[in-house]
mmCIF file of C-alpha atoms in Angstrom:
data_model
loop_
_atom_site.group_PDB
_atom_site.id
_atom_site.type_symbol
_atom_site.label_atom_id
_atom_site.label_comp_id
_atom_site.label_asym_id
_atom_site.label_seq_id
_atom_site.Cartn_x
_atom_site.Cartn_y
_atom_site.Cartn_z
ATOM 1 C CA MET A 1 80.291 95.227 138.129
ATOM 2 C CA ASP A 2 76.472 95.152 138.455
ATOM 3 C CA GLU A 3 74.471 94.370 135.357
ATOM 4 C CA GLN A 4 71.102 96.049 135.173
ATOM 5 C CA GLN A 5 68.911 93.683 133.219
ATOM 6 C CA ILE A 6 66.053 95.409 131.416
ATOM 7 C CA PRO A 7 63.143 92.943 131.306
ATOM 8 C CA GLN A 8 61.104 92.799 128.157
ATOM 9 C CA THR A 9 57.869 91.179 129.234
ATOM 10 C CA ARG A 10 57.302 91.963 132.930
ATOM 11 C CA SER A 11 55.197 94.992 133.689
ATOM 12 C CA ASP A 12 57.331 96.534 136.476
ATOM 13 C CA PRO A 13 60.757 97.083 134.930
ATOM 14 C CA ALA A 14 61.938 99.547 137.530
ATOM 15 C CA ALA A 15 61.260 97.171 140.412
ATOM 16 C CA LEU A 16 62.943 94.288 138.617
ATOM 17 C CA GLU A 17 65.951 96.443 137.810
ATOM 18 C CA ASP A 18 66.136 97.459 141.447
ATOM 19 C CA ARG A 19 66.019 93.828 142.638
ATOM 20 C CA ALA A 20 68.727 92.813 140.152
ATOM 21 C CA GLY A 21 70.882 95.682 141.338
ATOM 22 C CA ARG A 22 70.387 94.751 144.972
ATOM 23 C CA ARG A 23 71.190 91.087 144.293
ATOM 24 C CA ALA A 24 74.406 92.144 142.571
ATOM 25 C CA VAL A 25 75.397 94.218 145.593
ATOM 26 C CA TRP A 26 74.708 91.294 147.941
ATOM 27 C CA ARG A 27 76.895 89.070 145.746
ATOM 28 C CA GLN A 28 79.743 91.568 145.894
ATOM 29 C CA ALA A 29 79.389 91.974 149.641
ATOM 30 C CA LEU A 30 79.409 88.245 150.307
ATOM 31 C CA SER A 31 82.330 87.502 148.011
ATOM 32 C CA VAL A 32 84.335 90.285 149.639
ATOM 33 C CA GLY A 33 83.383 88.790 153.015
ATOM 34 C CA VAL A 34 84.572 85.328 151.999
ATOM 35 C CA ALA A 35 87.847 86.758 150.660
ATOM 36 C CA SER A 36 88.443 88.579 153.913
ATOM 37 C CA GLY A 37 87.800 85.287 155.668
ATOM 38 C CA ALA A 38 90.865 83.872 153.927
ATOM 39 C CA TYR A 39 92.922 86.782 155.242
ATOM 40 C CA GLY A 40 91.339 86.304 158.660
ATOM 41 C CA VAL A 41 92.478 82.689 158.960
ATOM 42 C CA SER A 42 96.029 83.875 158.201
ATOM 43 C CA PHE A 43 95.705 86.645 160.752
ATOM 44 C CA GLY A 44 94.475 84.312 163.488
ATOM 45 C CA ALA A 45 97.231 81.799 162.833
ATOM 46 C CA LEU A 46 99.977 84.415 162.559
ATOM 47 C CA ALA A 47 98.775 86.223 165.674
ATOM 48 C CA THR A 48 99.236 82.986 167.597
ATOM 49 C CA ALA A 49 102.630 82.463 165.979
ATOM 50 C CA SER A 50 103.606 85.980 167.115
ATOM 51 C CA GLY A 51 102.863 85.139 170.735
ATOM 52 C CA LEU A 52 99.276 86.255 171.190
ATOM 53 C CA SER A 53 96.680 84.008 172.749
ATOM 54 C CA ALA A 54 93.598 83.004 170.756
ATOM 55 C CA VAL A 55 91.514 85.297 172.967
ATOM 56 C CA GLN A 56 93.812 88.212 172.193
ATOM 57 C CA ALA A 57 93.712 87.510 168.456
ATOM 58 C CA CYS A 58 89.918 87.382 168.507
ATOM 59 C CA ALA A 59 89.672 90.507 170.651
ATOM 60 C CA LEU A 60 91.778 92.345 168.082
ATOM 61 C CA SER A 61 89.553 91.277 165.231
ATOM 62 C CA VAL A 62 86.403 92.329 167.072
ATOM 63 C CA LEU A 63 87.626 95.603 168.550
ATOM 64 C CA MET A 64 90.219 96.885 166.091
ATOM 65 C CA PHE A 65 88.617 95.366 163.006
ATOM 66 C CA THR A 66 91.030 96.674 160.407
ATOM 67 C CA GLY A 67 93.358 94.169 158.783
ATOM 68 C CA GLY A 68 96.442 96.253 158.036
ATOM 69 C CA SER A 69 96.655 97.612 161.575
ATOM 70 C CA GLN A 70 96.094 94.193 163.099
ATOM 71 C CA PHE A 71 98.870 92.605 161.055
ATOM 72 C CA ALA A 72 101.183 95.499 161.939
ATOM 73 C CA LEU A 73 100.511 95.148 165.666
ATOM 74 C CA ILE A 74 101.227 91.422 165.752
ATOM 75 C CA GLY A 75 104.274 91.936 163.535
ATOM 76 C CA VAL A 76 105.840 94.501 165.849
ATOM 77 C CA LEU A 77 104.978 92.635 169.050
ATOM 78 C CA GLY A 78 106.153 89.346 167.564
ATOM 79 C CA ALA A 79 109.480 90.902 166.578
ATOM 80 C CA GLY A 80 110.027 92.019 170.172
ATOM 81 C CA GLY A 81 108.907 95.602 169.807
ATOM 82 C CA SER A 82 107.428 97.508 172.732
ATOM 83 C CA GLY A 83 103.701 97.877 173.190
ATOM 84 C CA LEU A 84 104.053 101.561 172.347
ATOM 85 C CA ALA A 85 105.786 100.836 169.043
ATOM 86 C CA GLY A 86 103.076 98.311 168.243
ATOM 87 C CA VAL A 87 100.325 100.797 168.990
ATOM 88 C CA ALA A 88 101.995 103.494 166.909
ATOM 89 C CA SER A 89 102.430 101.170 163.916
ATOM 90 C CA ALA A 90 98.825 100.021 164.113
ATOM 91 C CA VAL A 91 97.598 103.588 164.360
ATOM 92 C CA LEU A 92 99.633 104.785 161.378
ATOM 93 C CA LEU A 93 98.226 101.959 159.287
ATOM 94 C CA GLY A 94 94.720 102.894 160.433
ATOM 95 C CA VAL A 95 94.879 106.561 159.413
ATOM 96 C CA ARG A 96 93.303 105.891 156.019
ATOM 97 C CA ASN A 97 90.111 104.573 157.662
ATOM 98 C CA GLY A 98 89.542 108.081 158.983
ATOM 99 C CA LEU A 99 89.521 109.396 155.432
ATOM 100 C CA TYR A 100 86.990 106.904 154.137
ATOM 101 C CA ALA A 101 84.251 108.706 156.035
ATOM 102 C CA VAL A 102 84.602 111.602 153.571
ATOM 103 C CA GLN A 103 83.340 109.332 150.815
ATOM 104 C CA VAL A 104 80.886 107.273 152.810
ATOM 105 C CA ALA A 105 79.220 109.698 155.256
ATOM 106 C CA PRO A 106 77.356 111.720 152.604
ATOM 107 C CA LEU A 107 76.067 108.451 151.203
ATOM 108 C CA LEU A 108 74.841 106.993 154.452
ATOM 109 C CA ARG A 109 73.528 110.079 156.250
ATOM 110 C CA VAL A 110 73.248 108.391 159.639
ATOM 111 C CA ARG A 111 73.097 109.954 163.064
ATOM 112 C CA GLY A 112 73.652 109.001 166.679
ATOM 113 C CA LEU A 113 74.387 105.390 167.543
ATOM 114 C CA ARG A 114 74.103 104.232 163.931
ATOM 115 C CA ARG A 115 76.950 106.595 163.114
ATOM 116 C CA VAL A 116 79.107 104.881 165.751
ATOM 117 C CA LEU A 117 78.243 101.495 164.269
ATOM 118 C CA ALA A 118 78.963 102.775 160.762
ATOM 119 C CA ALA A 119 82.327 104.077 161.961
ATOM 120 C CA GLN A 120 83.383 100.663 163.290
ATOM 121 C CA LEU A 121 82.473 99.163 159.910
ATOM 122 C CA THR A 122 84.346 101.856 157.929
ATOM 123 C CA ILE A 123 87.170 99.889 156.394
ATOM 124 C CA ASP A 124 88.731 99.331 152.957
ATOM 125 C CA GLU A 125 86.206 96.759 151.809
ATOM 126 C CA SER A 126 82.952 98.434 152.857
ATOM 127 C CA THR A 127 84.096 101.765 151.445
ATOM 128 C CA ALA A 128 85.185 100.172 148.174
ATOM 129 C CA VAL A 129 81.877 98.371 147.567
ATOM 130 C CA ALA A 130 79.811 101.373 148.665
ATOM 131 C CA THR A 131 81.601 103.823 146.397
ATOM 132 C CA ALA A 132 81.551 101.439 143.428
ATOM 133 C CA GLN A 133 77.755 101.626 143.146
ATOM 134 C CA ARG A 134 76.086 104.139 140.838
ATOM 135 C CA ALA A 135 72.861 104.526 142.792
ATOM 136 C CA PRO A 136 73.087 105.956 146.325
ATOM 137 C CA ALA A 137 70.580 103.422 147.655
ATOM 138 C CA LEU A 138 72.780 100.608 146.336
ATOM 139 C CA GLY A 139 75.806 102.353 147.816
ATOM 140 C CA ARG A 140 74.184 102.314 151.244
ATOM 141 C CA LEU A 141 73.239 98.668 150.815
ATOM 142 C CA GLY A 142 76.779 97.912 149.713
ATOM 143 C CA PHE A 143 78.288 99.559 152.765
ATOM 144 C CA TRP A 144 76.146 97.768 155.328
ATOM 145 C CA THR A 145 76.090 94.336 153.684
ATOM 146 C CA THR A 146 79.845 94.379 153.097
ATOM 147 C CA GLY A 147 80.593 95.754 156.557
ATOM 148 C CA VAL A 148 78.517 93.136 158.331
ATOM 149 C CA SER A 149 79.614 90.262 156.096
ATOM 150 C CA VAL A 150 83.287 91.096 156.554
ATOM 151 C CA PHE A 151 82.797 91.535 160.301
ATOM 152 C CA VAL A 152 81.171 88.140 160.731
ATOM 153 C CA LEU A 153 83.516 86.224 158.420
ATOM 154 C CA TRP A 154 86.729 88.002 159.467
ATOM 155 C CA ASN A 155 86.015 87.237 163.121
ATOM 156 C CA ALA A 156 84.966 83.640 162.533
ATOM 157 C CA ALA A 157 88.077 83.100 160.438
ATOM 158 C CA THR A 158 90.323 84.694 163.073
ATOM 159 C CA LEU A 159 88.972 82.268 165.663
ATOM 160 C CA LEU A 160 89.550 79.341 163.322
ATOM 161 C CA GLY A 161 93.097 80.392 162.475
ATOM 162 C CA ALA A 162 94.060 81.238 166.047
ATOM 163 C CA VAL A 163 92.768 78.005 167.520
ATOM 164 C CA GLY A 164 94.209 75.974 164.644
ATOM 165 C CA ALA A 165 97.656 77.503 164.960
ATOM 166 C CA GLY A 166 97.557 77.138 168.727
ATOM 167 C CA ILE A 167 97.868 73.408 168.426
ATOM 168 C CA VAL A 168 100.858 73.294 166.076
ATOM 169 C CA ASP A 169 104.557 74.167 166.267
ATOM 170 C CA THR A 170 104.542 77.547 164.569
ATOM 171 C CA THR A 171 108.317 77.833 164.093
ATOM 172 C CA ALA A 172 108.720 74.407 162.543
ATOM 173 C CA LEU A 173 105.859 75.252 160.216
ATOM 174 C CA GLY A 174 107.551 78.492 159.162
ATOM 175 C CA LEU A 175 104.677 80.727 160.263
ATOM 176 C CA ASP A 176 107.078 83.537 161.175
ATOM 177 C CA ALA A 177 108.141 83.643 157.514
ATOM 178 C CA ALA A 178 104.475 83.581 156.622
ATOM 179 C CA VAL A 179 103.943 86.840 158.515
ATOM 180 C CA GLY A 180 106.547 88.510 156.311
ATOM 181 C CA ALA A 181 104.914 87.115 153.201
ATOM 182 C CA ALA A 182 101.550 88.349 154.480
ATOM 183 C CA PHE A 183 102.957 91.862 154.732
ATOM 184 C CA LEU A 184 104.276 91.545 151.190
ATOM 185 C CA GLY A 185 100.898 90.282 150.017
ATOM 186 C CA LEU A 186 99.191 93.291 151.590
ATOM 187 C CA LEU A 187 101.804 95.668 150.179
ATOM 188 C CA ALA A 188 101.954 94.487 146.573
ATOM 189 C CA PRO A 189 98.496 95.626 145.380
ATOM 190 C CA GLN A 190 99.154 99.100 146.767
ATOM 191 C CA VAL A 191 102.320 99.664 144.758
ATOM 192 C CA ARG A 192 100.651 100.815 141.576
ATOM 193 C CA ASP A 193 102.892 103.641 140.405
ATOM 194 C CA ARG A 194 106.439 104.938 140.577
ATOM 195 C CA PRO A 195 105.988 107.167 143.653
ATOM 196 C CA ALA A 196 104.468 104.239 145.558
ATOM 197 C CA LEU A 197 107.396 102.051 144.540
ATOM 198 C CA ARG A 198 109.825 104.727 145.725
ATOM 199 C CA VAL A 199 108.015 104.892 149.048
ATOM 200 C CA ALA A 200 108.051 101.083 149.405
ATOM 201 C CA LEU A 201 111.758 100.775 148.648
ATOM 202 C CA GLY A 202 112.523 103.771 150.833
ATOM 203 C CA GLY A 203 110.557 102.296 153.705
ATOM 204 C CA ALA A 204 112.334 98.974 153.387
ATOM 205 C CA LEU A 205 115.727 100.666 153.307
ATOM 206 C CA LEU A 206 114.981 102.914 156.288
ATOM 207 C CA ALA A 207 113.828 99.936 158.341
ATOM 208 C CA ALA A 208 116.861 97.863 157.346
ATOM 209 C CA VAL A 209 119.277 100.639 158.306
ATOM 210 C CA ALA A 210 117.474 101.219 161.595
ATOM 211 C CA VAL A 211 117.405 97.598 162.809
ATOM 212 C CA PRO A 212 120.982 97.593 164.208
ATOM 213 C CA LEU A 213 120.626 101.132 165.498
ATOM 214 C CA ALA A 214 117.248 101.330 167.203
ATOM 215 C CA PRO A 215 115.267 99.230 169.687
ATOM 216 C CA PRO A 216 112.769 96.693 168.275
ATOM 217 C CA GLY A 217 109.602 98.299 166.938
ATOM 218 C CA VAL A 218 111.197 101.637 166.124
ATOM 219 C CA PRO A 219 112.545 100.693 162.642
ATOM 220 C CA VAL A 220 108.991 100.200 161.373
ATOM 221 C CA LEU A 221 107.962 103.623 162.620
ATOM 222 C CA LEU A 222 110.987 105.221 160.961
ATOM 223 C CA ALA A 223 109.950 103.544 157.707
ATOM 224 C CA ALA A 224 106.860 105.780 157.755
ATOM 225 C CA LEU A 225 109.116 108.729 156.921
ATOM 226 C CA ALA A 226 109.458 107.236 153.446
ATOM 227 C CA VAL A 227 106.137 108.863 152.506
ATOM 228 C CA LEU A 228 108.153 112.055 152.156
ATOM 229 C CA LEU A 229 109.692 110.498 149.039
ATOM 230 C CA ALA A 230 106.433 110.872 147.158
ATOM 231 C CA VAL A 231 104.875 114.005 148.551
ATOM 232 C CA ARG A 232 105.316 117.151 146.473
ATOM 233 C CA PRO A 233 103.801 120.027 148.492
ATOM 234 C CA ALA A 234 104.817 122.664 145.930
ATOM 235 C CA ALA A 235 102.211 121.586 143.374
ATOM 236 C CA PRO A 236 98.766 122.213 144.891
ATOM 237 C CA THR A 237 97.091 122.521 141.487
ATOM 238 C CA ARG A 238 98.338 119.207 140.134
ATOM 239 C CA ARG A 239 95.475 116.816 139.494
ATOM 240 C CA ARG A 240 95.703 113.338 141.055
ATOM 241 C CA MET B 1 98.089 86.457 178.967
ATOM 242 C CA GLU B 2 100.628 89.219 179.264
ATOM 243 C CA PRO B 3 99.311 92.507 180.664
ATOM 244 C CA VAL B 4 101.601 94.553 178.409
ATOM 245 C CA THR B 5 100.150 92.909 175.353
ATOM 246 C CA TRP B 6 96.572 93.476 176.507
ATOM 247 C CA ALA B 7 97.323 97.135 177.210
ATOM 248 C CA ALA B 8 98.815 97.464 173.722
ATOM 249 C CA LEU B 9 95.880 95.658 172.062
ATOM 250 C CA LEU B 10 93.203 97.651 173.813
ATOM 251 C CA SER B 11 94.836 101.039 173.379
ATOM 252 C CA ALA B 12 95.651 100.346 169.724
ATOM 253 C CA ALA B 13 92.058 99.249 169.128
ATOM 254 C CA ALA B 14 90.754 102.347 170.895
ATOM 255 C CA VAL B 15 92.889 104.717 168.813
ATOM 256 C CA CYS B 16 91.999 102.928 165.579
ATOM 257 C CA PHE B 17 88.328 103.283 166.431
ATOM 258 C CA ALA B 18 88.859 106.942 167.323
ATOM 259 C CA LEU B 19 90.418 107.431 163.876
ATOM 260 C CA LYS B 20 87.435 105.817 162.159
ATOM 261 C CA LEU B 21 84.937 107.818 164.218
ATOM 262 C CA GLY B 22 86.974 110.989 163.886
ATOM 263 C CA GLY B 23 86.613 110.791 160.123
ATOM 264 C CA TRP B 24 82.864 110.761 160.616
ATOM 265 C CA LEU B 25 82.904 113.761 162.944
ATOM 266 C CA VAL B 26 85.299 116.285 161.397
ATOM 267 C CA PRO B 27 84.200 118.597 158.558
ATOM 268 C CA PRO B 28 84.855 116.821 155.232
ATOM 269 C CA ARG B 29 86.754 119.834 153.926
ATOM 270 C CA LEU B 30 89.609 119.119 156.342
ATOM 271 C CA LEU B 31 90.109 115.607 155.021
ATOM 272 C CA ALA B 32 89.600 116.320 151.348
ATOM 273 C CA ASP B 33 92.944 118.048 150.904
ATOM 274 C CA PRO B 34 94.914 116.193 148.181
ATOM 275 C CA LEU B 35 98.117 116.248 150.205
ATOM 276 C CA VAL B 36 96.395 114.688 153.215
ATOM 277 C CA ARG B 37 94.812 112.006 151.067
ATOM 278 C CA ARG B 38 98.039 111.204 149.251
ATOM 279 C CA THR B 39 100.016 110.904 152.487
ATOM 280 C CA ALA B 40 97.347 108.732 154.079
ATOM 281 C CA ALA B 41 97.259 106.460 151.033
ATOM 282 C CA LEU B 42 101.040 106.011 151.104
ATOM 283 C CA LEU B 43 101.498 105.444 154.828
ATOM 284 C CA PRO B 44 100.531 101.767 154.605
ATOM 285 C CA VAL B 45 102.979 101.332 151.721
ATOM 286 C CA ALA B 46 105.904 102.677 153.723
ATOM 287 C CA LEU B 47 104.966 100.822 156.892
ATOM 288 C CA LEU B 48 104.270 97.482 155.243
ATOM 289 C CA ALA B 49 107.608 97.632 153.437
ATOM 290 C CA GLY B 50 109.327 98.265 156.769
ATOM 291 C CA LEU B 51 107.371 95.431 158.352
ATOM 292 C CA VAL B 52 108.491 92.995 155.645
ATOM 293 C CA VAL B 53 112.128 93.798 156.331
ATOM 294 C CA VAL B 54 111.822 93.601 160.112
ATOM 295 C CA GLN B 55 109.754 90.432 160.087
ATOM 296 C CA VAL B 56 112.005 88.575 157.663
ATOM 297 C CA ALA B 57 115.510 89.829 158.339
ATOM 298 C CA ALA B 58 115.669 91.173 161.875
ATOM 299 C CA ASP B 59 117.040 89.136 164.747
ATOM 300 C CA GLU B 60 117.112 91.355 167.826
ATOM 301 C CA ARG B 61 119.415 94.177 166.632
ATOM 302 C CA ALA B 62 121.003 92.357 163.697
ATOM 303 C CA LEU B 63 120.023 91.736 160.105
ATOM 304 C CA VAL B 64 120.220 88.054 159.186
ATOM 305 C CA LEU B 65 119.261 85.944 156.210
ATOM 306 C CA ASP B 66 117.776 82.644 157.314
ATOM 307 C CA ALA B 67 114.856 80.339 156.540
ATOM 308 C CA ARG B 68 112.492 83.305 156.734
ATOM 309 C CA ALA B 69 114.199 84.990 153.784
ATOM 310 C CA ALA B 70 113.836 81.798 151.765
ATOM 311 C CA GLY B 71 110.165 81.765 152.689
ATOM 312 C CA LEU B 72 109.766 85.369 151.563
ATOM 313 C CA VAL B 73 111.400 84.702 148.201
ATOM 314 C CA ALA B 74 109.037 81.778 147.643
ATOM 315 C CA GLY B 75 106.083 83.905 148.686
ATOM 316 C CA ALA B 76 107.196 86.695 146.362
ATOM 317 C CA LEU B 77 107.351 84.255 143.461
ATOM 318 C CA ALA B 78 103.846 83.087 144.286
ATOM 319 C CA LEU B 79 102.717 86.718 144.284
ATOM 320 C CA LEU B 80 104.304 87.286 140.885
ATOM 321 C CA ALA B 81 102.418 84.227 139.683
ATOM 322 C CA ARG B 82 99.236 86.030 140.861
ATOM 323 C CA ALA B 83 98.501 83.436 143.512
ATOM 324 C CA PRO B 84 95.817 84.371 146.026
ATOM 325 C CA PHE B 85 96.848 85.759 149.421
ATOM 326 C CA LEU B 86 96.328 82.527 151.343
ATOM 327 C CA VAL B 87 98.460 80.571 148.862
ATOM 328 C CA VAL B 88 101.265 83.138 149.113
ATOM 329 C CA VAL B 89 101.263 82.811 152.903
ATOM 330 C CA VAL B 90 101.183 78.996 152.830
ATOM 331 C CA VAL B 91 103.978 78.802 150.221
ATOM 332 C CA ALA B 92 106.176 81.044 152.357
ATOM 333 C CA ALA B 93 105.481 79.003 155.486
ATOM 334 C CA ALA B 94 106.079 75.694 153.719
ATOM 335 C CA THR B 95 109.371 76.891 152.230
ATOM 336 C CA ALA B 96 110.665 78.222 155.538
ATOM 337 C CA GLY B 97 109.567 75.065 157.298
ATOM 338 C CA ALA B 98 111.301 72.898 154.696
ATOM 339 C CA VAL B 99 114.541 74.890 154.924
ATOM 340 C CA ARG B 100 114.481 74.508 158.697
ATOM 341 C CA ALA B 101 113.744 70.794 158.472
ATOM 342 C CA LEU B 102 116.619 70.276 156.034
ATOM 343 C CA SER B 103 119.264 72.303 157.859
#
């Protein structure tokens, strides 16, 4: 994480420590931004492959600005689902962003318009970097630098991917399969324990069973019910 | 540019933003409940798993195994080999494209 170097000869150790800490946070923020750029190129390309225009793909990345929801929306629309099913899937995948504020708001302590801006930037990456810092000042720096860096790079990458994919034959290049692999790539890091694995398998099974029975878009929503496989409401005192 | 798609994009974006902002506006106590947090953390897991199945195996109202499934298997192997996200996606695309070109 961030190394706090204690200088031996300089006369202002606290200031130097602070600068080293801030540099470390900037490095984290920028590397997270670059990594999200790689995802963004995929998103732009796959959005085009799913039938969206480049303008629509870019609008999504600017306005929605949350990767999981964006991938879900293009997945459902691309598979022939209704707009409503697409919206519902995107919303369900975006629920966790609402919870990040619990961790980040006390750290940032912003009001008014800055709060609105902070909300738009409240995503997995900015929350993760902010909450990983020991010092609150570094946490605030982490949130803003990561949020802005991801915003800029994610959007630039979306444009690149969308325009790039717009000039190729997406089916011949197997980009529809790539969307499925992208979902798997987003899913895998989140399956860290047995309950999560149960939920993943349950979701897959529910969707598979529902495909012949329900209109396009609905099977994904039914998969959400799989969370019930891991929730144990009768144990309120169990520690997480 | 299809109007249905734009309506879906804009309303989805609006609700997602409302969710983000809502988290900033409601009392933290409401959101700190362990059950709420656990459910919210697992929703993406359930949905993404469903999305994999639909994206790879659904053809209108039928389940089929075609070049997309081959692409997914290749992508899964790349994941197991700890390849980065972009590589996983490219491997899946290349495999599906190759299967289509050869069949």
